Amino acid sequence: MASHMTANRALQRQRSSCPLQSRRNVQRCSRLHVVAQQAAGSVPPAWNKRVVVPEVQPRDTPKPFSVLGSTGSIGTQTLDIIAEHPDKFSLEALSAGSNVELLAQQVRQFKPKLVAIRDASKVQQLQELIKDVSPQPEILIGDEGAVEVARHPDIEAVVTGIVGCAGLLPTVAAIKAGKDICLANKETLIAGGPFVLPLAQQHNVRILPADSEHSAIFQVMQGLPEGGLRRIILTASGGAFRDWPVEKLSEVTVEQAITHPNWSMGKKITIDSATLMNKGLEVIEAHYLYGVDYDNIEIVIHPQSIVHSMIETADSSVLAQLGWPDMRLPIMYTMSWPERVNTSEVTWPRLDFSKASSLTFKQPDHAKYPSMNVAYAAGRAGGTMTGVLSAANEQSVQMFIDHQIGYLDIMKLNEACCDAHQKELVALPNLEEIVHYDQWARRWVKEAVEGGKFKPRVAVQAATAAA
């Protein structure tokens, strides 16, 4: 990579000899990276420690959207919202991966102008399934198709529900086209923050968080005066193993790890909840979204998942957003902001405090959740390190799902990959470098396991049983 970099970009590499896995050195090492980053240049947050609410302008027509990842969890919930509130929202374009049957159903229901499918081999099948739809949508394929969906000329905003770095390129295209971003793709900020945020500022684009925790923060920050924010407190359910002793974690199976006690989510995010990596990544997102120092972003275990996150103000008041664990609310709020949409009590049950009478909180156990230390260290290092952590984690989790490694190996691989990246860290990466190191991290994890460099610490019981 260094061979084709200019001298200026090479100077942006920040090197350090202190390993990430050395717990005593994490804070010292991380602060050195922060100083180096500040010297190279700062990254403007999406919302600088406060949210200024614009005056609500009445609309005569529904707000037009496109949806990236329409057949995934975020995408299907977004389309449910559009279907329930056709007076507020309309769908102009959508993209999906390979679930052609569900995509065809969505096309028949919403009749979008443009459809993109990543798997080119499914185009003919899609055409056959929607041949009687009138008018026929334009159909595009691959990453280029997703880009066109993201920047469709008839939309005002795009819901980014594509998982992984695949969602970064269409999001960048949408920003360049002046479309607001309803952000449900973590990699946009975790990997792309140093590039995406200045770009959004340049194009006067608003990044609106669809994640439940960041939506909660976004909501309670509205109306804060300048200098009014002291601390962000992210709540975490604790995941599937919050009540397990640390000693039993070596016995975790895939089937146990993909079962969440509170939320209905996909396999990957459910496993991230179990390891608390999802919360570590949300710490990085909170830093990029709101411009708060890592020292002032905390994680607390809240098993009931009723308080979705909190802020502490300068005068020590604590403000929180509460509700049943339902991803539709934060998604809809990104779509309607600054308005509030009146919802039905039948489909959107109201919070009943008599049924949520017990709200408990406790500090997370660092022995049970070592991913927190790695995430904070990666965040303080900044630059390409956060994207490397996210990509390594995605690859490690998939290898766990595929029974190639054990549960505890996920965290070990993530940490080792970040440690290996320190000598090549780029403080202010361009888009090419962000994508390059995302792919590098995935290859590093895969080759470390398959090449024998990394030996799984535990027996993969599910794979043995399957054999």
Short mmCIF file of C-alpha atoms in Angstrom, two decimals:
data_model
loop_
_atom_site.label_atom_id
_atom_site.label_comp_id
_atom_site.label_asym_id
_atom_site.label_seq_id
_atom_site.Cartn_x
_atom_site.Cartn_y
_atom_site.Cartn_z
CA MET A 1 0.00 0.00 0.00
CA ALA A 2 2.77 2.42 0.93
CA SER A 3 4.40 2.05 -2.48
CA HIS A 4 1.65 3.97 -4.26
CA MET A 5 1.04 6.59 -1.60
CA THR A 6 2.30 10.13 -1.96
CA ALA A 7 4.80 11.53 0.52
CA ASN A 8 2.06 13.55 2.20
CA ARG A 9 -0.16 10.50 2.71
CA ALA A 10 2.79 8.47 3.95
CA LEU A 11 3.41 11.14 6.60
CA GLN A 12 -0.14 10.54 7.88
CA ARG A 13 0.74 7.02 8.99
CA GLN A 14 1.01 6.92 12.76
CA ARG A 15 3.27 4.19 14.11
CA SER A 16 3.43 2.81 17.62
CA SER A 17 5.37 0.02 19.29
CA CYS A 18 2.90 -0.59 22.12
CA PRO A 19 0.62 -3.61 21.44
CA LEU A 20 -3.15 -3.27 21.75
CA GLN A 21 -3.35 -6.42 23.84
CA SER A 22 -1.22 -4.92 26.60
CA ARG A 23 -4.00 -3.73 28.92
CA ARG A 24 -1.72 -1.52 31.02
CA ASN A 25 -0.55 0.30 27.91
CA VAL A 26 -3.94 0.76 26.17
CA GLN A 27 -4.64 4.22 27.55
CA ARG A 28 -1.07 5.51 27.13
CA CYS A 29 -0.82 4.08 23.60
CA SER A 30 -4.24 5.40 22.64
CA ARG A 31 -3.51 8.93 23.86
CA LEU A 32 -0.39 9.00 21.68
CA HIS A 33 -2.59 8.15 18.68
CA VAL A 34 -5.05 10.91 19.62
CA VAL A 35 -2.26 13.49 19.71
CA ALA A 36 -1.01 12.26 16.33
CA GLN A 37 -4.49 12.47 14.83
CA GLN A 38 -5.07 15.97 16.10
CA ALA A 39 -1.77 17.02 14.59
CA ALA A 40 -2.81 15.57 11.22
CA GLY A 41 -6.24 17.22 11.30
CA SER A 42 -9.59 16.86 13.05
CA VAL A 43 -12.74 15.12 11.82
CA PRO A 44 -15.92 17.22 12.11
CA PRO A 45 -18.71 15.33 13.92
CA ALA A 46 -22.16 14.94 12.37
CA TRP A 47 -23.68 16.82 15.33
CA ASN A 48 -21.24 18.77 17.47
CA LYS A 49 -22.41 17.98 21.03
CA ARG A 50 -25.88 19.40 20.35
CA VAL A 51 -28.78 19.03 17.92
CA VAL A 52 -30.39 22.21 16.59
CA VAL A 53 -33.91 21.41 15.42
CA PRO A 54 -35.11 23.21 12.29
CA GLU A 55 -38.60 24.61 12.03
CA VAL A 56 -41.07 21.96 10.87
CA GLN A 57 -42.31 22.69 7.36
CA PRO A 58 -45.72 21.19 6.49
CA ARG A 59 -45.71 18.85 3.47
CA ASP A 60 -48.42 18.30 0.89
CA THR A 61 -46.86 15.09 -0.46
CA PRO A 62 -45.15 12.06 1.11
CA LYS A 63 -41.39 12.29 1.65
CA PRO A 64 -39.65 10.15 -1.02
CA PHE A 65 -37.05 7.55 0.00
CA SER A 66 -34.82 4.85 -1.37
CA VAL A 67 -33.81 1.80 0.70
CA LEU A 68 -30.47 0.01 0.55
CA GLY A 69 -30.73 -3.59 1.73
CA SER A 70 -34.50 -3.86 1.39
CA THR A 71 -34.71 -7.59 2.16
CA GLY A 72 -32.69 -7.42 5.38
CA SER A 73 -33.96 -6.68 8.89
CA ILE A 74 -33.63 -2.89 8.62
CA GLY A 75 -35.00 -2.86 5.08
CA THR A 76 -38.12 -4.91 5.79
CA GLN A 77 -38.94 -2.84 8.87
CA THR A 78 -38.48 0.35 6.85
CA LEU A 79 -40.89 -0.90 4.21
CA ASP A 80 -43.41 -1.82 6.93
CA ILE A 81 -43.25 1.79 8.10
CA ILE A 82 -43.75 3.12 4.57
CA ALA A 83 -46.69 0.77 4.04
CA GLU A 84 -48.34 1.85 7.29
CA HIS A 85 -47.83 5.58 6.64
CA PRO A 86 -48.27 6.16 2.89
CA ASP A 87 -49.33 9.74 3.60
CA LYS A 88 -45.91 10.43 5.14
CA PHE A 89 -43.44 8.34 3.13
CA SER A 90 -43.05 6.92 -0.37
CA LEU A 91 -40.59 4.45 -1.90
CA GLU A 92 -38.90 5.38 -5.16
CA ALA A 93 -36.01 2.90 -5.37
CA LEU A 94 -34.63 -0.13 -3.53
CA SER A 95 -31.69 -2.51 -3.60
CA ALA A 96 -31.19 -6.05 -2.31
CA GLY A 97 -28.59 -8.81 -2.32
CA SER A 98 -29.88 -12.17 -3.51
CA ASN A 99 -33.28 -12.79 -1.86
CA VAL A 100 -35.09 -12.52 -5.16
CA GLU A 101 -38.44 -13.89 -3.96
CA LEU A 102 -38.83 -11.28 -1.21
CA LEU A 103 -37.51 -8.55 -3.49
CA ALA A 104 -40.15 -9.45 -6.07
CA GLN A 105 -42.86 -9.19 -3.40
CA GLN A 106 -41.60 -5.75 -2.46
CA VAL A 107 -41.58 -4.60 -6.07
CA ARG A 108 -45.15 -5.81 -6.53
CA GLN A 109 -46.30 -4.02 -3.38
CA PHE A 110 -44.48 -0.68 -3.69
CA LYS A 111 -43.90 -0.38 -7.46
CA PRO A 112 -40.56 1.47 -7.22
CA LYS A 113 -39.06 3.19 -10.26
CA LEU A 114 -35.64 1.57 -9.82
CA VAL A 115 -34.59 -1.83 -8.44
CA ALA A 116 -31.03 -3.06 -7.93
CA ILE A 117 -30.00 -6.63 -7.14
CA ARG A 118 -26.42 -7.44 -6.25
CA ASP A 119 -26.51 -11.04 -7.52
CA ALA A 120 -26.51 -10.74 -11.32
CA SER A 121 -27.48 -14.41 -11.71
CA LYS A 122 -30.91 -13.65 -10.20
CA VAL A 123 -31.93 -10.92 -12.66
CA GLN A 124 -33.80 -13.21 -15.05
CA GLN A 125 -35.69 -14.80 -12.16
CA LEU A 126 -36.64 -11.37 -10.83
CA GLN A 127 -37.86 -10.27 -14.26
CA GLU A 128 -40.03 -13.35 -14.49
CA LEU A 129 -41.51 -12.84 -11.00
CA ILE A 130 -42.49 -9.23 -11.72
CA LYS A 131 -43.39 -9.51 -15.40
CA ASP A 132 -47.02 -8.47 -14.77
CA VAL A 133 -46.10 -5.42 -12.66
CA SER A 134 -47.02 -2.13 -14.30
CA PRO A 135 -45.19 0.11 -14.76
CA GLN A 136 -42.06 -2.02 -14.96
CA PRO A 137 -39.13 -0.75 -12.86
CA GLU A 138 -35.66 -0.24 -14.24
CA ILE A 139 -33.42 -3.08 -13.02
CA LEU A 140 -29.70 -2.63 -12.33
CA ILE A 141 -27.14 -5.05 -10.90
CA GLY A 142 -24.16 -5.10 -8.56
CA ASP A 143 -22.59 -2.31 -6.58
CA GLU A 144 -23.25 0.16 -9.37
CA GLY A 145 -26.95 -0.56 -9.07
CA ALA A 146 -26.89 0.17 -5.33
CA VAL A 147 -25.11 3.46 -6.04
CA GLU A 148 -27.86 4.52 -8.46
CA VAL A 149 -30.54 3.59 -5.91
CA ALA A 150 -28.76 5.70 -3.29
CA ARG A 151 -28.57 8.80 -5.46
CA HIS A 152 -31.89 8.47 -7.30
CA PRO A 153 -32.93 11.97 -8.43
CA ASP A 154 -36.48 11.68 -7.07
CA ILE A 155 -35.56 10.95 -3.42
CA GLU A 156 -34.77 13.24 -0.50
CA ALA A 157 -33.17 10.63 1.76
CA VAL A 158 -31.89 7.06 1.74
CA VAL A 159 -32.16 4.39 4.46
CA THR A 160 -28.83 2.54 4.49
CA GLY A 161 -29.53 -1.02 5.59
CA ILE A 162 -26.69 -2.83 3.78
CA VAL A 163 -24.42 -4.65 6.23
CA GLY A 164 -20.66 -4.15 6.07
CA CYS A 165 -18.38 -2.01 3.94
CA ALA A 166 -20.58 -2.76 0.92
CA GLY A 167 -22.86 0.00 2.20
CA LEU A 168 -20.11 2.63 2.21
CA LEU A 169 -19.83 3.34 -1.53
CA PRO A 170 -23.56 3.93 -2.14
CA THR A 171 -23.70 6.08 0.99
CA VAL A 172 -20.88 8.24 -0.32
CA ALA A 173 -22.72 8.52 -3.66
CA ALA A 174 -25.88 9.62 -1.84
CA ILE A 175 -23.98 12.29 0.11
CA LYS A 176 -22.40 13.65 -3.07
CA ALA A 177 -25.90 13.85 -4.56
CA GLY A 178 -27.12 15.84 -1.54
CA LYS A 179 -29.37 13.14 -0.07
CA ASP A 180 -29.86 12.93 3.70
CA ILE A 181 -28.68 9.66 5.26
CA CYS A 182 -30.89 7.57 7.56
CA LEU A 183 -27.92 5.71 8.95
CA ALA A 184 -28.34 2.03 9.79
CA ASN A 185 -24.97 0.92 8.40
CA LYS A 186 -22.27 1.03 11.09
CA GLU A 187 -19.34 0.96 8.68
CA THR A 188 -20.29 4.36 7.25
CA LEU A 189 -18.85 6.00 10.36
CA ILE A 190 -16.76 3.27 11.99
CA ALA A 191 -14.67 2.67 8.87
CA GLY A 192 -15.48 5.78 6.85
CA GLY A 193 -15.89 8.50 9.48
CA PRO A 194 -12.67 10.42 8.66
CA PHE A 195 -13.74 10.59 5.00
CA VAL A 196 -17.55 10.61 5.18
CA LEU A 197 -18.04 13.33 7.79
CA PRO A 198 -16.10 16.09 6.01
CA LEU A 199 -17.91 15.07 2.80
CA ALA A 200 -21.32 15.36 4.48
CA GLN A 201 -20.38 18.76 5.84
CA GLN A 202 -19.23 19.88 2.38
CA HIS A 203 -22.57 18.86 0.79
CA ASN A 204 -24.73 20.07 3.69
CA VAL A 205 -26.09 16.56 4.23
CA ARG A 206 -27.62 15.45 7.54
CA ILE A 207 -26.65 12.07 8.98
CA LEU A 208 -29.56 10.81 11.07
CA PRO A 209 -28.89 7.74 13.28
CA ALA A 210 -31.30 4.78 12.97
CA ASP A 211 -29.57 2.71 15.65
CA SER A 212 -31.70 2.60 18.81
CA GLU A 213 -28.95 3.88 21.14
CA HIS A 214 -27.80 6.69 18.90
CA SER A 215 -31.37 7.65 18.10
CA ALA A 216 -31.97 7.92 21.85
CA ILE A 217 -28.97 10.23 22.22
CA PHE A 218 -30.04 12.24 19.19
CA GLN A 219 -33.50 12.73 20.68
CA VAL A 220 -32.41 13.82 24.15
CA MET A 221 -29.70 16.15 22.83
CA GLN A 222 -32.25 18.30 21.03
CA GLY A 223 -32.52 21.68 22.71
CA LEU A 224 -29.20 21.46 24.57
CA PRO A 225 -27.33 24.77 24.60
CA GLU A 226 -23.74 24.93 23.43
CA GLY A 227 -21.51 23.43 26.11
CA GLY A 228 -24.44 21.66 27.74
CA LEU A 229 -23.31 18.06 27.13
CA ARG A 230 -20.97 16.38 29.61
CA ARG A 231 -21.25 12.64 29.04
CA ILE A 232 -22.90 9.96 26.87
CA ILE A 233 -24.09 6.75 28.53
CA LEU A 234 -24.81 3.87 26.15
CA THR A 235 -27.04 1.12 27.49
CA ALA A 236 -26.43 -2.54 26.61
CA SER A 237 -28.66 -5.54 27.25
CA GLY A 238 -25.61 -7.68 28.02
CA GLY A 239 -26.54 -10.19 25.34
CA ALA A 240 -27.25 -13.88 25.52
CA PHE A 241 -24.57 -14.65 28.15
CA ARG A 242 -24.95 -11.74 30.55
CA ASP A 243 -25.84 -14.16 33.38
CA TRP A 244 -23.23 -16.79 32.52
CA PRO A 245 -20.02 -17.11 34.53
CA VAL A 246 -16.91 -16.29 32.53
CA GLU A 247 -15.67 -19.86 32.96
CA LYS A 248 -18.58 -21.23 30.89
CA LEU A 249 -18.02 -19.04 27.84
CA SER A 250 -15.65 -21.60 26.31
CA GLU A 251 -18.71 -23.88 25.94
CA VAL A 252 -20.82 -21.41 23.92
CA THR A 253 -22.36 -22.79 20.71
CA VAL A 254 -23.56 -20.88 17.67
CA GLU A 255 -27.17 -21.74 18.42
CA GLN A 256 -26.88 -20.21 21.89
CA ALA A 257 -25.07 -17.10 20.63
CA ILE A 258 -27.72 -16.20 18.02
CA THR A 259 -30.56 -16.11 20.57
CA HIS A 260 -31.07 -12.62 22.04
CA PRO A 261 -33.06 -12.21 25.29
CA ASN A 262 -34.79 -8.95 24.22
CA TRP A 263 -34.35 -8.00 20.57
CA SER A 264 -35.21 -9.73 17.29
CA MET A 265 -32.13 -9.25 15.10
CA GLY A 266 -29.93 -10.99 12.55
CA LYS A 267 -27.27 -13.55 13.51
CA LYS A 268 -24.27 -11.26 13.23
CA ILE A 269 -25.62 -8.40 15.34
CA THR A 270 -26.99 -10.86 17.92
CA ILE A 271 -23.52 -12.38 18.35
CA ASP A 272 -22.03 -8.88 18.55
CA SER A 273 -24.49 -8.19 21.36
CA ALA A 274 -23.28 -11.30 23.19
CA THR A 275 -19.61 -10.26 22.92
CA LEU A 276 -20.55 -6.58 23.50
CA MET A 277 -18.65 -5.73 20.34
CA ASN A 278 -21.80 -3.99 19.11
CA LYS A 279 -21.52 -1.59 22.04
CA GLY A 280 -17.81 -1.07 21.49
CA LEU A 281 -18.54 -0.14 17.87
CA GLU A 282 -21.36 2.14 19.05
CA VAL A 283 -18.85 3.98 21.26
CA ILE A 284 -16.85 4.74 18.11
CA GLU A 285 -20.02 5.81 16.29
CA ALA A 286 -21.00 8.08 19.19
CA HIS A 287 -17.63 9.78 19.00
CA TYR A 288 -18.02 10.44 15.29
CA LEU A 289 -21.69 11.40 15.49
CA TYR A 290 -21.54 13.77 18.44
CA GLY A 291 -17.90 14.84 18.82
CA VAL A 292 -17.61 13.55 22.39
CA ASP A 293 -14.21 12.39 23.70
CA TYR A 294 -13.86 8.68 24.41
CA ASP A 295 -13.24 9.45 28.08
CA ASN A 296 -16.79 10.81 28.24
CA ILE A 297 -18.58 7.89 26.56
CA GLU A 298 -19.56 5.08 28.91
CA ILE A 299 -21.30 1.70 28.66
CA VAL A 300 -23.74 0.38 31.26
CA ILE A 301 -25.57 -2.96 31.31
CA HIS A 302 -29.35 -2.52 31.35
CA PRO A 303 -30.94 -5.99 30.98
CA GLN A 304 -34.50 -4.77 30.34
CA SER A 305 -33.63 -2.71 27.21
CA ILE A 306 -36.20 -0.05 28.11
CA VAL A 307 -33.80 2.87 28.57
CA HIS A 308 -32.16 3.08 25.15
CA SER A 309 -29.37 5.46 26.19
CA MET A 310 -28.75 8.60 28.24
CA ILE A 311 -26.78 11.80 28.36
CA GLU A 312 -25.48 13.73 31.35
CA THR A 313 -25.64 17.51 31.02
CA ALA A 314 -23.17 20.06 32.36
CA ASP A 315 -25.27 20.60 35.51
CA SER A 316 -25.33 16.81 36.25
CA SER A 317 -28.90 16.20 35.03
CA VAL A 318 -29.38 12.87 33.23
CA LEU A 319 -31.76 12.72 30.26
CA ALA A 320 -32.93 9.40 28.82
CA GLN A 321 -35.16 8.05 26.05
CA LEU A 322 -37.36 5.07 26.95
CA GLY A 323 -39.52 2.65 25.02
CA TRP A 324 -40.15 -1.00 24.30
CA PRO A 325 -37.27 -2.69 22.39
CA ASP A 326 -38.53 -2.07 18.84
CA MET A 327 -36.20 -1.00 16.02
CA ARG A 328 -39.06 0.53 14.03
CA LEU A 329 -39.19 3.66 16.20
CA PRO A 330 -35.59 4.83 15.65
CA ILE A 331 -35.87 3.97 11.95
CA MET A 332 -39.08 5.96 11.57
CA TYR A 333 -37.68 8.91 13.49
CA THR A 334 -34.75 9.23 11.08
CA MET A 335 -37.31 9.31 8.27
CA SER A 336 -39.69 11.83 9.83
CA TRP A 337 -37.29 14.14 11.72
CA PRO A 338 -37.90 16.82 12.84
CA GLU A 339 -41.55 15.75 12.75
CA ARG A 340 -43.19 13.13 14.96
CA VAL A 341 -45.56 10.66 13.28
CA ASN A 342 -48.78 9.74 15.07
CA THR A 343 -48.78 5.93 15.42
CA SER A 344 -51.49 3.36 16.11
CA GLU A 345 -51.57 1.78 19.58
CA VAL A 346 -52.36 -1.53 17.88
CA THR A 347 -49.16 -1.73 15.87
CA TRP A 348 -47.02 0.50 18.13
CA PRO A 349 -47.75 -0.52 21.76
CA ARG A 350 -47.25 2.32 24.22
CA LEU A 351 -44.83 1.91 27.11
CA ASP A 352 -46.66 0.65 30.19
CA PHE A 353 -44.58 1.29 33.31
CA SER A 354 -46.59 -1.24 35.30
CA LYS A 355 -45.26 -3.90 32.93
CA ALA A 356 -41.74 -2.44 32.95
CA SER A 357 -41.59 -1.90 36.68
CA SER A 358 -38.00 -3.03 37.19
CA LEU A 359 -35.19 -1.04 35.57
CA THR A 360 -31.73 -2.17 36.64
CA PHE A 361 -28.21 -1.11 35.70
CA LYS A 362 -24.72 -2.44 36.36
CA GLN A 363 -21.17 -1.98 35.15
CA PRO A 364 -20.04 -4.37 32.40
CA ASP A 365 -17.59 -7.13 33.34
CA HIS A 366 -14.38 -6.56 31.37
CA ALA A 367 -13.36 -10.20 31.82
CA LYS A 368 -16.61 -11.31 30.18
CA TYR A 369 -16.54 -8.57 27.53
CA PRO A 370 -12.88 -7.99 26.50
CA SER A 371 -14.10 -6.46 23.24
CA MET A 372 -14.76 -3.17 25.07
CA ASN A 373 -11.06 -2.51 25.74
CA VAL A 374 -10.16 -3.29 22.13
CA ALA A 375 -12.91 -1.00 20.78
CA TYR A 376 -11.90 1.94 22.98
CA ALA A 377 -8.24 1.48 22.02
CA ALA A 378 -9.12 1.28 18.31
CA GLY A 379 -11.31 4.36 18.61
CA ARG A 380 -8.58 6.37 20.28
CA ALA A 381 -6.10 5.22 17.62
CA GLY A 382 -8.57 6.46 15.01
CA GLY A 383 -7.98 6.51 11.27
CA THR A 384 -8.11 3.12 9.60
CA MET A 385 -7.91 1.22 12.91
CA THR A 386 -11.65 1.40 13.58
CA GLY A 387 -12.51 0.04 10.15
CA VAL A 388 -10.00 -2.76 10.58
CA LEU A 389 -11.61 -3.72 13.89
CA SER A 390 -15.08 -3.75 12.35
CA ALA A 391 -14.02 -5.80 9.32
CA ALA A 392 -11.99 -8.26 11.42
CA ASN A 393 -14.97 -8.73 13.70
CA GLU A 394 -17.32 -9.34 10.79
CA GLN A 395 -15.00 -12.01 9.39
CA SER A 396 -14.41 -13.60 12.80
CA VAL A 397 -18.13 -13.76 13.58
CA GLN A 398 -18.84 -15.38 10.21
CA MET A 399 -16.14 -17.98 10.84
CA PHE A 400 -17.72 -18.68 14.22
CA ILE A 401 -21.13 -19.08 12.57
CA ASP A 402 -19.49 -21.47 10.09
CA HIS A 403 -18.03 -23.48 13.01
CA GLN A 404 -14.41 -22.72 12.03
CA ILE A 405 -13.52 -21.08 15.35
CA GLY A 406 -14.89 -20.99 18.89
CA TYR A 407 -16.77 -18.16 20.56
CA LEU A 408 -13.81 -16.86 22.58
CA ASP A 409 -11.66 -16.84 19.46
CA ILE A 410 -13.71 -13.98 18.00
CA MET A 411 -12.27 -11.47 20.46
CA LYS A 412 -8.73 -12.89 20.23
CA LEU A 413 -8.70 -12.63 16.44
CA ASN A 414 -10.06 -9.08 16.46
CA GLU A 415 -7.40 -7.97 18.90
CA ALA A 416 -4.58 -9.70 17.02
CA CYS A 417 -5.68 -8.18 13.71
CA CYS A 418 -5.74 -4.67 15.18
CA ASP A 419 -2.31 -5.22 16.68
CA ALA A 420 -0.99 -6.32 13.26
CA HIS A 421 -2.41 -3.16 11.66
CA GLN A 422 -0.67 -0.66 13.93
CA LYS A 423 2.41 -0.39 11.74
CA GLU A 424 0.25 0.62 8.73
CA LEU A 425 -2.34 2.83 10.43
CA VAL A 426 -3.46 5.80 8.29
CA ALA A 427 -4.78 8.70 10.37
CA LEU A 428 -6.78 10.49 7.67
CA PRO A 429 -7.58 7.85 5.03
CA ASN A 430 -9.17 8.44 1.66
CA LEU A 431 -11.94 6.20 0.35
CA GLU A 432 -9.53 3.89 -1.45
CA GLU A 433 -7.55 3.29 1.74
CA ILE A 434 -10.69 2.68 3.79
CA VAL A 435 -11.84 -0.03 1.38
CA HIS A 436 -8.30 -1.44 1.08
CA TYR A 437 -7.89 -1.96 4.82
CA ASP A 438 -11.39 -3.35 5.19
CA GLN A 439 -10.44 -6.07 2.71
CA TRP A 440 -7.00 -6.47 4.29
CA ALA A 441 -8.52 -7.15 7.73
CA ARG A 442 -10.90 -9.77 6.38
CA ARG A 443 -8.05 -11.54 4.59
CA TRP A 444 -5.81 -11.33 7.66
CA VAL A 445 -8.40 -13.07 9.88
CA LYS A 446 -9.23 -15.70 7.26
CA GLU A 447 -5.59 -16.50 6.52
CA ALA A 448 -4.66 -16.51 10.21
CA VAL A 449 -7.16 -19.31 10.84
CA GLU A 450 -6.96 -21.28 7.61
CA GLY A 451 -3.17 -20.94 7.36
CA GLY A 452 -2.61 -22.19 10.88
CA LYS A 453 -1.13 -18.94 12.22
CA PHE A 454 -3.97 -18.70 14.72
CA LYS A 455 -5.00 -21.85 16.56
CA PRO A 456 -8.59 -21.87 17.88
CA ARG A 457 -8.45 -22.02 21.67
CA VAL A 458 -11.52 -24.16 22.10
CA ALA A 459 -12.99 -27.17 20.40
CA VAL A 460 -15.73 -26.21 17.97
CA GLN A 461 -18.37 -28.56 19.34
CA ALA A 462 -21.04 -27.84 16.74
CA ALA A 463 -18.71 -28.75 13.89
CA THR A 464 -17.73 -31.98 15.63
CA ALA A 465 -21.39 -32.85 16.18
CA ALA A 466 -22.21 -32.12 12.54
CA ALA A 467 -19.43 -34.40 11.38
#
